[in-house]
N, CA and C atoms as an extended XYZ file, in Angstrom:
411
Properties=species:S:1:pos:R:3:atomname:S:1:resname:S:1:resid:I:1 pbc="F F F"
N         0.841       -1.169        0.000 N   MET     1
C         0.000        0.000        0.000 CA  MET     1
C         0.891        1.240        0.000 C   MET     1
N         0.556        2.199       -0.841 N   LEU     2
C         1.238        3.483       -0.895 CA  LEU     2
C         0.163        4.552       -0.934 C   LEU     2
N         0.003        5.256        0.175 N   ASN     3
C        -0.994        6.318        0.264 CA  ASN     3
C        -0.305        7.670        0.217 C   ASN     3
N        -0.889        8.589       -0.518 N   VAL     4
C        -0.398        9.952       -0.617 CA  VAL     4
C        -1.517       10.880       -0.187 C   VAL     4
N        -1.212       11.790        0.748 N   SER     5
C        -2.203       12.772        1.175 CA  SER     5
C        -1.549       14.144        1.254 C   SER     5
N        -2.381       15.166        1.245 N   LYS     6
C        -1.899       16.548        1.292 CA  LYS     6
C        -2.607       17.261        2.442 C   LYS     6
N        -2.022       17.181        3.661 N   PRO     7
C        -2.689       17.772        4.822 CA  PRO     7
C        -2.674       19.300        4.841 C   PRO     7
N        -1.777       19.924        4.079 N   SER     8
C        -1.759       21.387        3.984 CA  SER     8
C        -1.204       21.782        2.616 C   SER     8
N        -1.234       23.076        2.328 N   ALA     9
C        -0.861       23.565        1.001 CA  ALA     9
C         0.575       23.232        0.613 C   ALA     9
N         1.477       23.143        1.599 N   ASN    10
C         2.882       22.881        1.261 CA  ASN    10
C         3.405       21.591        1.887 C   ASN    10
N         2.510       20.658        2.140 N   ARG    11
C         2.923       19.417        2.793 CA  ARG    11
C         2.302       18.212        2.103 C   ARG    11
N         3.135       17.189        1.933 N   ILE    12
C         2.690       15.898        1.407 CA  ILE    12
C         3.061       14.832        2.434 C   ILE    12
N         2.139       13.936        2.720 N   ASP    13
C         2.406       12.785        3.572 CA  ASP    13
C         2.300       11.531        2.714 C   ASP    13
N         3.271       10.644        2.892 N   ILE    14
C         3.289        9.386        2.153 CA  ILE    14
C         3.377        8.254        3.170 C   ILE    14
N         2.545        7.252        3.008 N   GLU    15
C         2.582        6.064        3.854 CA  GLU    15
C         2.809        4.852        2.961 C   GLU    15
N         3.851        4.089        3.292 N   LEU    16
C         4.200        2.898        2.523 CA  LEU    16
C         4.238        1.702        3.463 C   LEU    16
N         3.538        0.640        3.074 N   SER    17
C         3.609       -0.613        3.828 CA  SER    17
C         3.266       -1.773        2.910 C   SER    17
N         3.860       -2.916        3.211 N   GLY    18
C         3.578       -4.111        2.435 CA  GLY    18
C         4.178       -4.077        1.048 C   GLY    18
N         3.719       -4.998        0.211 N   VAL    19
C         4.218       -5.139       -1.151 CA  VAL    19
C         3.416       -4.239       -2.082 C   VAL    19
N         4.112       -3.589       -3.002 N   LEU    20
C         3.453       -2.778       -4.028 CA  LEU    20
C         3.531       -3.487       -5.361 C   LEU    20
N         2.420       -3.488       -6.087 N   ASP    21
C         2.456       -4.010       -7.452 CA  ASP    21
C         2.455       -2.829       -8.422 C   ASP    21
N         2.523       -3.105       -9.701 N   ALA    22
C         2.638       -2.055      -10.714 CA  ALA    22
C         1.443       -1.107      -10.696 C   ALA    22
N         0.240       -1.637      -10.575 N   ALA    23
C        -0.960       -0.792      -10.587 CA  ALA    23
C        -0.983        0.153       -9.391 C   ALA    23
N        -0.657       -0.363       -8.205 N   GLU    24
C        -0.615        0.488       -7.005 CA  GLU    24
C         0.459        1.566       -7.138 C   GLU    24
N         1.624        1.176       -7.641 N   MET    25
C         2.721        2.133       -7.797 CA  MET    25
C         2.328        3.221       -8.779 C   MET    25
N         1.754        2.847       -9.904 N   GLN    26
C         1.358        3.825      -10.910 CA  GLN    26
C         0.338        4.809      -10.342 C   GLN    26
N        -0.682        4.306       -9.682 N   ALA    27
C        -1.715        5.175       -9.120 CA  ALA    27
C        -1.136        6.106       -8.053 C   ALA    27
N        -0.288        5.564       -7.190 N   ALA    28
C         0.285        6.370       -6.110 CA  ALA    28
C         1.229        7.442       -6.640 C   ALA    28
N         2.081        7.091       -7.607 N   LEU    29
C         3.009        8.086       -8.158 CA  LEU    29
C         2.263        9.161       -8.942 C   LEU    29
N         1.237        8.784       -9.678 N   ASP    30
C         0.416        9.776      -10.375 CA  ASP    30
C        -0.216       10.731       -9.368 C   ASP    30
N        -0.724       10.179       -8.268 N   HIS    31
C        -1.347       11.002       -7.222 CA  HIS    31
C        -0.309       11.908       -6.562 C   HIS    31
N         0.883       11.384       -6.296 N   LEU    32
C         1.960       12.181       -5.699 CA  LEU    32
C         2.338       13.349       -6.604 C   LEU    32
N         2.505       13.091       -7.876 N   ILE    33
C         2.873       14.144       -8.828 CA  ILE    33
C         1.764       15.191       -8.905 C   ILE    33
N         0.524       14.727       -8.947 N   GLU    34
C        -0.627       15.643       -9.019 CA  GLU    34
C        -0.727       16.507       -7.760 C   GLU    34
N        -0.618       15.888       -6.600 N   GLU    35
C        -0.745       16.624       -5.336 CA  GLU    35
C         0.418       17.594       -5.109 C   GLU    35
N         1.558       17.329       -5.718 N   SER    36
C         2.741       18.176       -5.532 CA  SER    36
C         2.747       19.400       -6.438 C   SER    36
N         1.851       19.442       -7.413 N   GLU    37
C         1.780       20.591       -8.321 CA  GLU    37
C         1.610       21.877       -7.517 C   GLU    37
N         2.406       22.874       -7.846 N   GLY    38
C         2.277       24.182       -7.215 CA  GLY    38
C         2.941       24.331       -5.860 C   GLY    38
N         3.473       23.265       -5.315 N   ILE    39
C         4.134       23.356       -4.004 CA  ILE    39
C         5.508       23.995       -4.181 C   ILE    39
N         5.821       24.934       -3.302 N   THR    40
C         7.162       25.497       -3.210 CA  THR    40
C         7.569       25.484       -1.750 C   THR    40
N         8.824       25.235       -1.497 N   HIS    41
C         9.342       25.146       -0.117 CA  HIS    41
C         8.493       24.169        0.709 C   HIS    41
N         8.195       23.036        0.103 N   GLY    42
C         7.332       22.049        0.729 CA  GLY    42
C         8.032       21.184        1.767 C   GLY    42
N         7.196       20.457        2.487 N   LYS    43
C         7.649       19.513        3.496 CA  LYS    43
C         6.971       18.179        3.217 C   LYS    43
N         7.689       17.111        3.510 N   MET    44
C         7.156       15.782        3.251 CA  MET    44
C         7.394       14.901        4.479 C   MET    44
N         6.372       14.168        4.864 N   LEU    45
C         6.490       13.163        5.919 CA  LEU    45
C         6.277       11.806        5.263 C   LEU    45
N         7.304       10.969        5.314 N   TYR    46
C         7.287        9.677        4.635 CA  TYR    46
C         7.360        8.596        5.711 C   TYR    46
N         6.261        7.867        5.895 N   THR    47
C         6.178        6.816        6.902 CA  THR    47
C         6.269        5.454        6.213 C   THR    47
N         7.268        4.667        6.611 N   ILE    48
C         7.490        3.357        6.014 CA  ILE    48
C         7.386        2.301        7.107 C   ILE    48
N         6.359        1.471        7.016 N   SER    49
C         6.194        0.390        7.989 CA  SER    49
C         5.962       -0.914        7.240 C   SER    49
N         6.365       -2.007        7.811 N   ASP    50
C         6.191       -3.329        7.185 CA  ASP    50
C         6.675       -3.333        5.735 C   ASP    50
N         7.862       -2.797        5.516 N   PHE    51
C         8.394       -2.690        4.157 CA  PHE    51
C         8.680       -4.054        3.565 C   PHE    51
N         8.244       -4.224        2.328 N   GLU    52
C         8.602       -5.384        1.525 CA  GLU    52
C         9.020       -4.865        0.164 C   GLU    52
N         9.937       -5.536       -0.473 N   ILE    53
C        10.434       -5.101       -1.772 CA  ILE    53
C         9.278       -5.099       -2.776 C   ILE    53
N         9.109       -3.988       -3.508 N   PRO    54
C         8.035       -3.932       -4.509 CA  PRO    54
C         8.252       -4.978       -5.607 C   PRO    54
N         7.190       -5.287       -6.311 N   THR    55
C         7.296       -6.229       -7.425 CA  THR    55
C         8.158       -5.606       -8.524 C   THR    55
N         8.637       -6.454       -9.433 N   LEU    56
C         9.424       -5.947      -10.562 CA  LEU    56
C         8.610       -4.958      -11.398 C   LEU    56
N         7.342       -5.228      -11.551 N   GLY    57
C         6.470       -4.315      -12.298 CA  GLY    57
C         6.379       -2.953      -11.630 C   GLY    57
N         6.288       -2.945      -10.296 N   ALA    58
C         6.232       -1.681       -9.559 CA  ALA    58
C         7.532       -0.910       -9.711 C   ALA    58
N         8.657       -1.613       -9.666 N   MET    59
C         9.950       -0.947       -9.836 CA  MET    59
C        10.083       -0.382      -11.249 C   MET    59
N         9.547       -1.085      -12.235 N   ALA    60
C         9.590       -0.594      -13.614 CA  ALA    60
C         8.767        0.691      -13.750 C   ALA    60
N         7.619        0.727      -13.104 N   VAL    61
C         6.778        1.938      -13.130 CA  VAL    61
C         7.530        3.104      -12.485 C   VAL    61
N         8.172        2.853      -11.355 N   GLU    62
C         8.929        3.910      -10.680 CA  GLU    62
C        10.076        4.390      -11.568 C   GLU    62
N        10.766        3.466      -12.211 N   PHE    63
C        11.868        3.827      -13.094 CA  PHE    63
C        11.385        4.704      -14.247 C   PHE    63
N        10.227        4.380      -14.813 N   GLN    64
C         9.666        5.167      -15.916 CA  GLN    64
C         9.336        6.588      -15.477 C   GLN    64
N         8.967        6.754      -14.224 N   ARG    65
C         8.572        8.069      -13.707 CA  ARG    65
C         9.739        8.832      -13.067 C   ARG    65
N        10.937        8.276      -13.128 N   MET    66
C        12.094        8.881      -12.471 CA  MET    66
C        12.317       10.354      -12.841 C   MET    66
N        12.229       10.756      -14.112 N   PRO    67
C        12.426       12.182      -14.418 CA  PRO    67
C        11.431       13.087      -13.678 C   PRO    67
N        10.167       12.662      -13.614 N   ASN    68
C         9.164       13.436      -12.885 CA  ASN    68
C         9.466       13.472      -11.386 C   ASN    68
N         9.948       12.357      -10.862 N   LEU    69
C        10.233       12.284       -9.434 CA  LEU    69
C        11.446       13.139       -9.066 C   LEU    69
N        12.456       13.185       -9.941 N   PHE    70
C        13.615       14.033       -9.675 CA  PHE    70
C        13.219       15.503       -9.674 C   PHE    70
N        12.393       15.911      -10.626 N   SER    71
C        11.968       17.312      -10.652 CA  SER    71
C        11.064       17.632       -9.466 C   SER    71
N        10.374       16.644       -8.984 N   LEU    72
C         9.498       16.825       -7.822 CA  LEU    72
C        10.290       17.207       -6.576 C   LEU    72
N        11.505       16.693       -6.437 N   THR    73
C        12.298       16.990       -5.237 CA  THR    73
C        12.610       18.472       -5.109 C   THR    73
N        12.637       19.199       -6.212 N   SER    74
C        12.934       20.630       -6.140 CA  SER    74
C        11.801       21.423       -5.501 C   SER    74
N        10.647       20.831       -5.353 N   ARG    75
C         9.505       21.517       -4.733 CA  ARG    75
C         9.539       21.438       -3.208 C   ARG    75
N        10.426       20.599       -2.679 N   PHE    76
C        10.450       20.365       -1.244 CA  PHE    76
C        11.780       20.782       -0.634 C   PHE    76
N        11.716       21.336        0.578 N   ASP    77
C        12.922       21.708        1.319 CA  ASP    77
C        13.315       20.625        2.323 C   ASP    77
N        12.295       19.961        2.891 N   LYS    78
C        12.543       18.989        3.965 CA  LYS    78
C        11.705       17.739        3.784 C   LYS    78
N        12.300       16.624        4.190 N   CYS    79
C        11.583       15.351        4.198 CA  CYS    79
C        11.969       14.589        5.463 C   CYS    79
N        10.985       14.261        6.273 N   ALA    80
C        11.209       13.425        7.454 CA  ALA    80
C        10.771       12.008        7.100 C   ALA    80
N        11.641       11.048        7.375 N   VAL    81
C        11.353        9.639        7.079 CA  VAL    81
C        11.190        8.905        8.403 C   VAL    81
N        10.041        8.270        8.577 N   LEU    82
C         9.762        7.472        9.769 CA  LEU    82
C         9.811        6.000        9.408 C   LEU    82
N        10.652        5.237       10.112 N   SER    83
C        10.731        3.799        9.878 CA  SER    83
C        11.424        3.135       11.063 C   SER    83
N        11.036        1.918       11.344 N   ASP    84
C        11.733        1.155       12.380 CA  ASP    84
C        12.885        0.338       11.815 C   ASP    84
N        13.023        0.312       10.494 N   ALA    85
C        14.130       -0.413        9.870 CA  ALA    85
C        15.342        0.523        9.792 C   ALA    85
N        16.399        0.172       10.509 N   ALA    86
C        17.595        1.020       10.560 CA  ALA    86
C        18.188        1.232        9.170 C   ALA    86
N        18.173        0.215        8.325 N   TRP    87
C        18.770        0.360        6.998 CA  TRP    87
C        17.990        1.356        6.143 C   TRP    87
N        16.676        1.449        6.338 N   ILE    88
C        15.871        2.424        5.599 CA  ILE    88
C        16.214        3.833        6.076 C   ILE    88
N        16.352        3.996        7.388 N   ARG    89
C        16.723        5.315        7.924 CA  ARG    89
C        18.100        5.731        7.412 C   ARG    89
N        19.046        4.797        7.374 N   THR    90
C        20.393        5.090        6.869 CA  THR    90
C        20.342        5.454        5.387 C   THR    90
N        19.587        4.702        4.614 N   ALA    91
C        19.458        4.989        3.177 CA  ALA    91
C        18.833        6.363        2.954 C   ALA    91
N        17.859        6.715        3.771 N   ALA    92
C        17.217        8.029        3.643 CA  ALA    92
C        18.212        9.146        3.925 C   ALA    92
N        19.009        8.998        4.966 N   GLU    93
C        20.006       10.017        5.305 CA  GLU    93
C        21.045       10.123        4.183 C   GLU    93
N        21.430        8.997        3.594 N   PHE    94
C        22.372        9.016        2.476 CA  PHE    94
C        21.766        9.761        1.292 C   PHE    94
N        20.503        9.484        1.004 N   GLU    95
C        19.820       10.162       -0.097 CA  GLU    95
C        19.802       11.670        0.139 C   GLU    95
N        19.630       12.073        1.391 N   GLY    96
C        19.656       13.492        1.720 CA  GLY    96
C        21.004       14.125        1.440 C   GLY    96
N        22.069       13.352        1.614 N   ALA    97
C        23.410       13.865        1.324 CA  ALA    97
C        23.637       13.990       -0.180 C   ALA    97
N        22.970       13.164       -0.956 N   VAL    98
C        23.145       13.154       -2.409 CA  VAL    98
C        22.288       14.233       -3.084 C   VAL    98
N        21.186       14.601       -2.454 N   ILE    99
C        20.291       15.631       -2.999 CA  ILE    99
C        20.464       16.883       -2.139 C   ILE    99
N        21.379       17.769       -2.507 N   PRO   100
C        21.714       18.896       -1.642 CA  PRO   100
C        20.570       19.886       -1.412 C   PRO   100
N        19.616       19.960       -2.314 N   SER   101
C        18.519       20.920       -2.149 CA  SER   101
C        17.417       20.407       -1.222 C   SER   101
N        17.511       19.155       -0.781 N   LEU   102
C        16.479       18.544        0.046 CA  LEU   102
C        17.099       18.011        1.337 C   LEU   102
N        16.678       18.573        2.463 N   ALA   103
C        17.140       18.087        3.761 CA  ALA   103
C        16.287       16.878        4.145 C   ALA   103
N        16.933       15.743        4.363 N   ILE   104
C        16.228       14.523        4.758 CA  ILE   104
C        16.769       14.084        6.111 C   ILE   104
N        15.863       13.840        7.024 N   LYS   105
C        16.241       13.345        8.344 CA  LYS   105
C        15.339       12.166        8.674 C   LYS   105
N        15.920       11.117        9.252 N   SER   106
C        15.139        9.921        9.542 CA  SER   106
C        14.898        9.781       11.040 C   SER   106
N        13.788        9.125       11.351 N   PHE   107
C        13.343        8.927       12.725 CA  PHE   107
C        12.730        7.535       12.854 C   PHE   107
N        12.764        6.991       14.061 N   ALA   108
C        12.045        5.746       14.340 CA  ALA   108
C        10.546        6.047       14.329 C   ALA   108
N         9.735        5.042       14.068 N   LEU   109
C         8.277        5.244       14.030 CA  LEU   109
C         7.749        5.860       15.323 C   LEU   109
N         8.331        5.502       16.448 N   ALA   110
C         7.885        6.032       17.744 CA  ALA   110
C         8.222        7.506       17.919 C   ALA   110
N         9.087        8.048       17.058 N   ASP   111
C         9.520        9.441       17.172 CA  ASP   111
C         8.764       10.368       16.223 C   ASP   111
N         7.497       10.071       15.970 N   ALA   112
C         6.698       10.875       15.047 CA  ALA   112
C         6.605       12.334       15.493 C   ALA   112
N         6.508       12.574       16.798 N   LYS   113
C         6.419       13.959       17.291 CA  LYS   113
C         7.708       14.715       17.006 C   LYS   113
N         8.844       14.062       17.157 N   ALA   114
C        10.133       14.704       16.853 CA  ALA   114
C        10.244       15.001       15.356 C   ALA   114
N         9.750       14.092       14.536 N   ALA   115
C         9.779       14.308       13.080 CA  ALA   115
C         8.913       15.504       12.714 C   ALA   115
N         7.729       15.593       13.295 N   GLU   116
C         6.838       16.734       13.045 CA  GLU   116
C         7.499       18.036       13.491 C   GLU   116
N         8.132       18.022       14.659 N   ALA   117
C         8.799       19.223       15.167 CA  ALA   117
C         9.921       19.650       14.226 C   ALA   117
N        10.705       18.681       13.744 N   TRP   118
C        11.792       18.991       12.817 CA  TRP   118
C        11.245       19.576       11.511 C   TRP   118
N        10.160       18.986       10.997 N   LEU   119
C         9.570       19.499        9.764 CA  LEU   119
C         9.081       20.933        9.921 C   LEU   119
N         8.577       21.258       11.095 N   ASN   120
C         8.002       22.584       11.318 CA  ASN   120
C         9.029       23.641       11.702 C   ASN   120
N        10.264       23.240       12.004 N   ASP   121
C        11.329       24.207       12.255 CA  ASP   121
C        11.754       24.811       10.925 C   ASP   121
N        12.105       26.102       10.923 N   PRO   122
C        12.601       26.687        9.667 CA  PRO   122
C        13.888       25.988        9.231 C   PRO   122
N        14.110       25.934        7.934 N   VAL   123
C        15.336       25.338        7.395 CA  VAL   123
C        16.508       26.194        7.841 C   VAL   123
N        17.493       25.546        8.467 N   GLU   124
C        18.663       26.283        8.925 CA  GLU   124
C        19.589       26.517        7.752 C   GLU   124
N        20.242       27.649        7.751 N   GLU   125
C        21.256       27.922        6.752 CA  GLU   125
C        22.484       27.102        7.109 C   GLU   125
N        23.088       26.452        6.127 N   GLU   126
C        24.257       25.629        6.402 CA  GLU   126
C        25.422       26.459        6.889 C   GLU   126
N        25.652       27.594        6.272 N   SER   127
C        26.699       28.494        6.711 CA  SER   127
C        26.405       29.862        6.152 C   SER   127
N        27.007       30.839        6.743 N   SER   128
C        26.852       32.187        6.215 CA  SER   128
C        28.216       32.827        6.127 C   SER   128
N        28.321       33.795        5.256 N   ASP   129
C        29.595       34.493        5.122 CA  ASP   129
C        29.953       35.225        6.394 C   ASP   129
N        28.954       35.598        7.203 N   ALA   130
C        29.219       36.333        8.439 CA  ALA   130
C        30.100       35.531        9.388 C   ALA   130
N        29.996       34.209        9.352 N   GLU   131
C        30.806       33.376       10.238 CA  GLU   131
C        32.292       33.537        9.943 C   GLU   131
N        32.636       33.903        8.724 N   PHE   132
C        34.010       33.910        8.306 CA  PHE   132
C        34.577       35.333        8.109 C   PHE   132
N        33.794       36.356        8.449 N   GLU   133
C        34.231       37.716        8.206 CA  GLU   133
C        35.558       38.061        8.880 C   GLU   133
N        35.726       37.651       10.121 N   ASN   134
C        36.924       38.018       10.876 CA  ASN   134
C        37.870       36.848       11.063 C   ASN   134
N        37.792       35.888       10.202 N   PHE   135
C        38.654       34.727       10.327 CA  PHE   135
C        40.046       35.091        9.832 C   PHE   135
N        41.089       34.932       10.693 N   PRO   136
C        42.437       35.309       10.272 CA  PRO   136
C        42.973       34.334        9.225 C   PRO   136
N        43.732       34.876        8.311 N   ILE   137
C        44.331       34.054        7.253 CA  ILE   137
C        45.769       33.779        7.578 C   ILE   137
């Protein structure tokens, strides 16, 4: 199951559990792309529970939609990933390092309140020139 919802104008929530087949993947990705239209500086909450590897057909559908999904990431500033699988949390953090325009932070399922708090905090600036103004050379 892959559910996509839009609880506010700049927020998308995604819930993934169990096995996905091609039809479910296609419908969910179409809905995600549609719901993301017009979002700027968005936030995403991605909850992954009972993860099972999608079918080959589902992976093929995702691969076909990859260009749309890559452009979709530019609409979002932050993504919180909730999962009890440590490897999923690690993969999410790695993905965040690879996509510099999207801050991704992972949390255990029990830490949903912390994930919400992180999503609602303003995006911190990584660095500013002011930090280095008086740095001796």
